Amino acid sequence: MPEIKTLYTQEQIHTRIQEMSQEIARKLPQEFMVIGLLRGSFIFAADLVRALYAEHCKIQMDFMTLSSYGDALESSGQVVIQRDISESVAGRDVVLIDDILESGRTLRTAIDILKDRGAKTVTVAVLLEKPGKLQTKVSADICGFKTPDVFVIGYGLDYKNYYRELPFIGVLCE
Ligand code: IMP
Ligand code: MG
């Protein structure tokens, strides 16, 4: 097992998620829909919705899987739906959750899909943001931590689909 340097501890993440849930509860009406982008956001989404419960929010939850599409020679940067939500978002206030905002292509695509389908509002909440990496116009309304420009793992984030189960966020030391 390679060494993993902790960047954000379980306690730091827990505290920050409580603050984020308070911010969301202040911003949104009591009832709204939460959509998590799979797979990376599953742990963050699970902790965030339980924190929202403590803030007396009334939520419905759904998930969507988006993936970057490309061939072996070059990534087209195009994002496609692999698994869609099953709820209607028309007229709904939506909180869209992702693990990390990097190029912004995933979130830009998800926001456009939800707006096209008539979502009343789309509020973006990400656990992490890597500053200076945006390739498209998008911003998170609520962000947990601004990370340094390193590849992070854990708490849902993977390297080759490993390490998602780590209860903290870390960096691989090779
Ligand atoms: P983007 O904002 O469209 O570039 O995509 C962000 C997605 O890339 C995230 O949802 C992650 O799945 C993945 N990603 C970006 N940076 C990292 C990282 O440092 N560690 C693990 N996954 C990452
Ligand atoms: Mg992801």
PDB file of C-alpha atoms and ligand atoms in Angstrom:
ATOM      1  CA  MET A   1       0.000   0.000   0.000  1.00  0.00           C
ATOM      2  CA  PRO A   2       1.615   3.324  -1.003  1.00  0.00           C
ATOM      3  CA  GLU A   3       1.911   6.048   1.586  1.00  0.00           C
ATOM      4  CA  ILE A   4      -0.958   8.511   1.716  1.00  0.00           C
ATOM      5  CA  LYS A   5      -0.503  12.019   3.085  1.00  0.00           C
ATOM      6  CA  THR A   6      -3.644  13.416   4.712  1.00  0.00           C
ATOM      7  CA  LEU A   7      -4.843  16.720   3.295  1.00  0.00           C
ATOM      8  CA  TYR A   8      -8.205  17.047   5.100  1.00  0.00           C
ATOM      9  CA  THR A   9      -9.037  14.898   8.118  1.00  0.00           C
ATOM     10  CA  GLN A  10     -12.373  13.261   8.797  1.00  0.00           C
ATOM     11  CA  GLU A  11     -13.036  15.877  11.505  1.00  0.00           C
ATOM     12  CA  GLN A  12     -12.202  18.818   9.221  1.00  0.00           C
ATOM     13  CA  ILE A  13     -14.524  17.435   6.529  1.00  0.00           C
ATOM     14  CA  HIS A  14     -17.299  16.829   9.055  1.00  0.00           C
ATOM     15  CA  THR A  15     -17.083  20.380  10.415  1.00  0.00           C
ATOM     16  CA  ARG A  16     -17.001  21.924   6.955  1.00  0.00           C
ATOM     17  CA  ILE A  17     -20.012  19.893   5.782  1.00  0.00           C
ATOM     18  CA  GLN A  18     -22.025  21.136   8.742  1.00  0.00           C
ATOM     19  CA  GLU A  19     -21.166  24.733   7.764  1.00  0.00           C
ATOM     20  CA  MET A  20     -22.057  24.022   4.130  1.00  0.00           C
ATOM     21  CA  SER A  21     -25.428  22.547   5.096  1.00  0.00           C
ATOM     22  CA  GLN A  22     -26.206  25.687   7.110  1.00  0.00           C
ATOM     23  CA  GLU A  23     -25.294  27.819   4.105  1.00  0.00           C
ATOM     24  CA  ILE A  24     -27.549  25.746   1.843  1.00  0.00           C
ATOM     25  CA  ALA A  25     -30.421  25.881   4.339  1.00  0.00           C
ATOM     26  CA  ARG A  26     -30.121  29.700   4.468  1.00  0.00           C
ATOM     27  CA  LYS A  27     -29.998  30.041   0.668  1.00  0.00           C
ATOM     28  CA  LEU A  28     -32.779  27.691  -0.374  1.00  0.00           C
ATOM     29  CA  PRO A  29     -36.454  27.233   0.467  1.00  0.00           C
ATOM     30  CA  GLN A  30     -37.146  24.461   2.965  1.00  0.00           C
ATOM     31  CA  GLU A  31     -37.940  21.920   0.274  1.00  0.00           C
ATOM     32  CA  PHE A  32     -35.624  21.146  -2.647  1.00  0.00           C
ATOM     33  CA  MET A  33     -34.106  18.356  -4.710  1.00  0.00           C
ATOM     34  CA  VAL A  34     -30.548  17.101  -4.315  1.00  0.00           C
ATOM     35  CA  ILE A  35     -28.799  15.529  -7.298  1.00  0.00           C
ATOM     36  CA  GLY A  36     -25.445  13.824  -6.752  1.00  0.00           C
ATOM     37  CA  LEU A  37     -23.039  13.174  -9.610  1.00  0.00           C
ATOM     38  CA  LEU A  38     -21.720   9.625  -9.482  1.00  0.00           C
ATOM     39  CA  ARG A  39     -19.468   8.097  -8.661  1.00  0.00           C
ATOM     40  CA  GLY A  40     -17.266  10.646  -6.952  1.00  0.00           C
ATOM     41  CA  SER A  41     -19.896  12.446  -4.893  1.00  0.00           C
ATOM     42  CA  PHE A  42     -21.547   9.462  -3.190  1.00  0.00           C
ATOM     43  CA  ILE A  43     -19.907   9.843   0.235  1.00  0.00           C
ATOM     44  CA  PHE A  44     -20.070  13.634   0.251  1.00  0.00           C
ATOM     45  CA  ALA A  45     -23.746  13.482  -0.805  1.00  0.00           C
ATOM     46  CA  ALA A  46     -24.570  10.967   1.943  1.00  0.00           C
ATOM     47  CA  ASP A  47     -22.960  13.134   4.634  1.00  0.00           C
ATOM     48  CA  LEU A  48     -24.346  16.392   3.261  1.00  0.00           C
ATOM     49  CA  VAL A  49     -27.981  15.221   3.151  1.00  0.00           C
ATOM     50  CA  ARG A  50     -27.757  14.000   6.747  1.00  0.00           C
ATOM     51  CA  ALA A  51     -26.390  17.397   7.752  1.00  0.00           C
ATOM     52  CA  LEU A  52     -29.284  18.994   5.816  1.00  0.00           C
ATOM     53  CA  TYR A  53     -31.707  16.882   7.847  1.00  0.00           C
ATOM     54  CA  ALA A  54     -30.314  18.507  10.984  1.00  0.00           C
ATOM     55  CA  GLU A  55     -31.079  21.890   9.357  1.00  0.00           C
ATOM     56  CA  HIS A  56     -34.741  20.806   8.894  1.00  0.00           C
ATOM     57  CA  CYS A  57     -34.522  20.708   5.102  1.00  0.00           C
ATOM     58  CA  LYS A  58     -37.048  18.598   3.243  1.00  0.00           C
ATOM     59  CA  ILE A  59     -35.321  16.958   0.327  1.00  0.00           C
ATOM     60  CA  GLN A  60     -35.767  14.487  -2.473  1.00  0.00           C
ATOM     61  CA  MET A  61     -32.668  12.843  -3.800  1.00  0.00           C
ATOM     62  CA  ASP A  62     -31.493  11.499  -7.123  1.00  0.00           C
ATOM     63  CA  PHE A  63     -28.216  10.633  -8.852  1.00  0.00           C
ATOM     64  CA  MET A  64     -26.766  11.041 -12.312  1.00  0.00           C
ATOM     65  CA  THR A  65     -23.643   9.495 -13.829  1.00  0.00           C
ATOM     66  CA  LEU A  66     -21.790  11.605 -16.348  1.00  0.00           C
ATOM     67  CA  SER A  67     -18.562  10.631 -18.016  1.00  0.00           C
ATOM     68  CA  SER A  68     -15.939  12.264 -20.137  1.00  0.00           C
ATOM     69  CA  TYR A  69     -15.964  10.759 -23.548  1.00  0.00           C
ATOM     70  CA  GLY A  70     -13.025  10.400 -25.872  1.00  0.00           C
ATOM     71  CA  ASP A  71     -11.035   7.948 -27.959  1.00  0.00           C
ATOM     72  CA  ALA A  72      -7.599   6.497 -27.365  1.00  0.00           C
ATOM     73  CA  LEU A  73      -5.797   9.256 -29.198  1.00  0.00           C
ATOM     74  CA  GLU A  74      -7.316  12.305 -27.663  1.00  0.00           C
ATOM     75  CA  SER A  75     -10.011  13.146 -25.144  1.00  0.00           C
ATOM     76  CA  SER A  76     -12.719  15.152 -26.841  1.00  0.00           C
ATOM     77  CA  GLY A  77     -13.647  16.736 -23.521  1.00  0.00           C
ATOM     78  CA  GLN A  78     -17.226  15.898 -24.355  1.00  0.00           C
ATOM     79  CA  VAL A  79     -19.343  14.806 -21.390  1.00  0.00           C
ATOM     80  CA  VAL A  80     -22.157  12.285 -21.867  1.00  0.00           C
ATOM     81  CA  ILE A  81     -24.928  10.923 -19.642  1.00  0.00           C
ATOM     82  CA  GLN A  82     -24.233   7.324 -18.629  1.00  0.00           C
ATOM     83  CA  ARG A  83     -27.082   7.053 -16.152  1.00  0.00           C
ATOM     84  CA  ASP A  84     -29.849   9.603 -15.922  1.00  0.00           C
ATOM     85  CA  ILE A  85     -31.963  10.828 -12.993  1.00  0.00           C
ATOM     86  CA  SER A  86     -35.441   9.344 -12.737  1.00  0.00           C
ATOM     87  CA  GLU A  87     -37.163  12.332 -11.106  1.00  0.00           C
ATOM     88  CA  SER A  88     -38.475  15.373 -12.972  1.00  0.00           C
ATOM     89  CA  VAL A  89     -36.698  18.620 -12.142  1.00  0.00           C
ATOM     90  CA  ALA A  90     -39.204  20.927 -13.883  1.00  0.00           C
ATOM     91  CA  GLY A  91     -40.009  23.864 -11.631  1.00  0.00           C
ATOM     92  CA  ARG A  92     -37.796  22.511  -8.842  1.00  0.00           C
ATOM     93  CA  ASP A  93     -35.031  24.094  -6.818  1.00  0.00           C
ATOM     94  CA  VAL A  94     -32.059  21.765  -7.287  1.00  0.00           C
ATOM     95  CA  VAL A  95     -28.833  21.427  -5.348  1.00  0.00           C
ATOM     96  CA  LEU A  96     -26.289  19.775  -7.638  1.00  0.00           C
ATOM     97  CA  ILE A  97     -23.467  17.989  -5.831  1.00  0.00           C
ATOM     98  CA  ASP A  98     -20.062  16.947  -7.096  1.00  0.00           C
ATOM     99  CA  ASP A  99     -16.831  15.876  -5.463  1.00  0.00           C
ATOM    100  CA  ILE A 100     -14.442  18.278  -7.165  1.00  0.00           C
ATOM    101  CA  LEU A 101     -14.570  21.118  -9.643  1.00  0.00           C
ATOM    102  CA  GLU A 102     -11.579  20.991 -11.949  1.00  0.00           C
ATOM    103  CA  SER A 103     -12.051  21.791 -15.658  1.00  0.00           C
ATOM    104  CA  GLY A 104     -15.716  22.417 -14.939  1.00  0.00           C
ATOM    105  CA  ARG A 105     -16.906  20.421 -17.960  1.00  0.00           C
ATOM    106  CA  THR A 106     -18.837  17.861 -15.903  1.00  0.00           C
ATOM    107  CA  LEU A 107     -20.708  20.446 -13.873  1.00  0.00           C
ATOM    108  CA  ARG A 108     -21.304  22.724 -16.880  1.00  0.00           C
ATOM    109  CA  THR A 109     -22.944  19.805 -18.707  1.00  0.00           C
ATOM    110  CA  ALA A 110     -25.037  18.812 -15.680  1.00  0.00           C
ATOM    111  CA  ILE A 111     -26.232  22.385 -15.089  1.00  0.00           C
ATOM    112  CA  ASP A 112     -27.184  22.789 -18.765  1.00  0.00           C
ATOM    113  CA  ILE A 113     -29.145  19.504 -18.719  1.00  0.00           C
ATOM    114  CA  LEU A 114     -31.067  20.474 -15.573  1.00  0.00           C
ATOM    115  CA  LYS A 115     -31.804  24.009 -16.837  1.00  0.00           C
ATOM    116  CA  ASP A 116     -32.951  22.620 -20.215  1.00  0.00           C
ATOM    117  CA  ARG A 117     -35.376  20.406 -18.337  1.00  0.00           C
ATOM    118  CA  GLY A 118     -36.879  23.385 -16.578  1.00  0.00           C
ATOM    119  CA  ALA A 119     -35.221  23.390 -13.149  1.00  0.00           C
ATOM    120  CA  LYS A 120     -36.229  26.603 -11.389  1.00  0.00           C
ATOM    121  CA  THR A 121     -32.822  27.102  -9.786  1.00  0.00           C
ATOM    122  CA  VAL A 122     -29.589  25.089  -9.781  1.00  0.00           C
ATOM    123  CA  THR A 123     -27.262  25.627  -6.812  1.00  0.00           C
ATOM    124  CA  VAL A 124     -23.878  23.957  -7.170  1.00  0.00           C
ATOM    125  CA  ALA A 125     -22.182  22.495  -4.105  1.00  0.00           C
ATOM    126  CA  VAL A 126     -18.743  20.907  -4.418  1.00  0.00           C
ATOM    127  CA  LEU A 127     -16.528  19.544  -1.695  1.00  0.00           C
ATOM    128  CA  LEU A 128     -13.301  20.578  -3.423  1.00  0.00           C
ATOM    129  CA  GLU A 129     -12.198  23.083  -6.014  1.00  0.00           C
ATOM    130  CA  LYS A 130      -8.836  23.252  -7.764  1.00  0.00           C
ATOM    131  CA  PRO A 131      -8.284  26.914  -8.545  1.00  0.00           C
ATOM    132  CA  GLY A 132      -6.954  27.923 -11.934  1.00  0.00           C
ATOM    133  CA  LYS A 133      -8.054  24.791 -13.809  1.00  0.00           C
ATOM    134  CA  LEU A 134     -11.361  25.926 -15.313  1.00  0.00           C
ATOM    135  CA  GLN A 135     -11.863  25.273 -19.025  1.00  0.00           C
ATOM    136  CA  THR A 136     -15.417  26.531 -19.184  1.00  0.00           C
ATOM    137  CA  LYS A 137     -17.580  29.157 -17.535  1.00  0.00           C
ATOM    138  CA  VAL A 138     -18.914  27.628 -14.353  1.00  0.00           C
ATOM    139  CA  SER A 139     -18.603  28.326 -10.651  1.00  0.00           C
ATOM    140  CA  ALA A 140     -19.590  26.596  -7.440  1.00  0.00           C
ATOM    141  CA  ASP A 141     -22.078  28.443  -5.241  1.00  0.00           C
ATOM    142  CA  ILE A 142     -20.848  26.523  -2.229  1.00  0.00           C
ATOM    143  CA  CYS A 143     -17.373  25.012  -1.922  1.00  0.00           C
ATOM    144  CA  GLY A 144     -15.857  22.993   0.911  1.00  0.00           C
ATOM    145  CA  PHE A 145     -12.143  23.470   0.386  1.00  0.00           C
ATOM    146  CA  LYS A 146      -9.887  25.046  -2.239  1.00  0.00           C
ATOM    147  CA  THR A 147      -7.260  22.367  -2.795  1.00  0.00           C
ATOM    148  CA  PRO A 148      -3.700  22.814  -3.959  1.00  0.00           C
ATOM    149  CA  ASP A 149      -3.078  21.625  -7.527  1.00  0.00           C
ATOM    150  CA  VAL A 150      -2.389  17.996  -6.610  1.00  0.00           C
ATOM    151  CA  PHE A 151      -4.230  14.779  -7.397  1.00  0.00           C
ATOM    152  CA  VAL A 152      -6.381  13.952  -4.382  1.00  0.00           C
ATOM    153  CA  ILE A 153      -8.017  10.697  -3.321  1.00  0.00           C
ATOM    154  CA  GLY A 154     -10.449   9.451  -0.709  1.00  0.00           C
ATOM    155  CA  TYR A 155     -13.888  10.357   0.547  1.00  0.00           C
ATOM    156  CA  GLY A 156     -15.371   9.308  -2.815  1.00  0.00           C
ATOM    157  CA  LEU A 157     -12.491  10.472  -4.992  1.00  0.00           C
ATOM    158  CA  ASP A 158     -10.568   7.739  -6.746  1.00  0.00           C
ATOM    159  CA  TYR A 159      -7.380   6.790  -8.469  1.00  0.00           C
ATOM    160  CA  LYS A 160      -8.267   4.008 -10.964  1.00  0.00           C
ATOM    161  CA  ASN A 161     -11.428   3.422  -8.904  1.00  0.00           C
ATOM    162  CA  TYR A 162      -9.410   2.723  -5.733  1.00  0.00           C
ATOM    163  CA  TYR A 163      -9.338   4.705  -2.496  1.00  0.00           C
ATOM    164  CA  ARG A 164     -12.941   5.956  -2.643  1.00  0.00           C
ATOM    165  CA  GLU A 165     -13.592   4.379   0.756  1.00  0.00           C
ATOM    166  CA  LEU A 166     -10.998   6.427   2.657  1.00  0.00           C
ATOM    167  CA  PRO A 167     -12.791   8.472   5.339  1.00  0.00           C
ATOM    168  CA  PHE A 168     -10.363  11.376   4.761  1.00  0.00           C
ATOM    169  CA  ILE A 169      -8.916  13.183   1.727  1.00  0.00           C
ATOM    170  CA  GLY A 170      -5.285  12.584   0.931  1.00  0.00           C
ATOM    171  CA  VAL A 171      -2.520  12.660  -1.617  1.00  0.00           C
ATOM    172  CA  LEU A 172      -0.668   9.584  -2.895  1.00  0.00           C
ATOM    173  CA  CYS A 173       3.073   9.692  -2.203  1.00  0.00           C
ATOM    174  CA  GLU A 174       4.790   7.468  -4.763  1.00  0.00           C
TER     175      GLU A 174
HETATM  176  P1  IMP B   1     -14.102  18.337 -14.465  1.00  0.00           P
HETATM  177  O1  IMP B   1     -14.393  19.491 -13.533  1.00  0.00           O
HETATM  178  O2  IMP B   1     -15.125  18.143 -15.531  1.00  0.00           O
HETATM  179  O3  IMP B   1     -12.691  18.390 -14.986  1.00  0.00           O
HETATM  180  O4  IMP B   1     -14.186  16.973 -13.725  1.00  0.00           O
HETATM  181  C1  IMP B   1     -14.001  16.809 -12.426  1.00  0.00           C
HETATM  182  C2  IMP B   1     -14.006  15.309 -12.218  1.00  0.00           C
HETATM  183  O5  IMP B   1     -12.695  14.789 -12.474  1.00  0.00           O
HETATM  184  C3  IMP B   1     -14.326  15.031 -10.789  1.00  0.00           C
HETATM  185  O6  IMP B   1     -15.693  14.768 -10.609  1.00  0.00           O
HETATM  186  C4  IMP B   1     -13.446  13.837 -10.485  1.00  0.00           C
HETATM  187  O7  IMP B   1     -14.154  12.637 -10.764  1.00  0.00           O
HETATM  188  C5  IMP B   1     -12.280  13.954 -11.419  1.00  0.00           C
HETATM  189  N1  IMP B   1     -11.109  14.583 -10.744  1.00  0.00           N
HETATM  190  C6  IMP B   1     -10.598  15.790 -10.959  1.00  0.00           C
HETATM  191  N2  IMP B   1      -9.539  16.038 -10.161  1.00  0.00           N
HETATM  192  C7  IMP B   1      -9.387  14.923  -9.405  1.00  0.00           C
HETATM  193  C8  IMP B   1      -8.469  14.559  -8.349  1.00  0.00           C
HETATM  194  O8  IMP B   1      -7.567  15.299  -7.933  1.00  0.00           O
HETATM  195  N3  IMP B   1      -8.644  13.332  -7.816  1.00  0.00           N
HETATM  196  C9  IMP B   1      -9.618  12.466  -8.213  1.00  0.00           C
HETATM  197  N4  IMP B   1     -10.508  12.787  -9.178  1.00  0.00           N
HETATM  198  C10 IMP B   1     -10.391  13.996  -9.778  1.00  0.00           C
HETATM  199 MG    MG B   2     -16.483  12.539 -10.647  1.00  0.00          MG
END
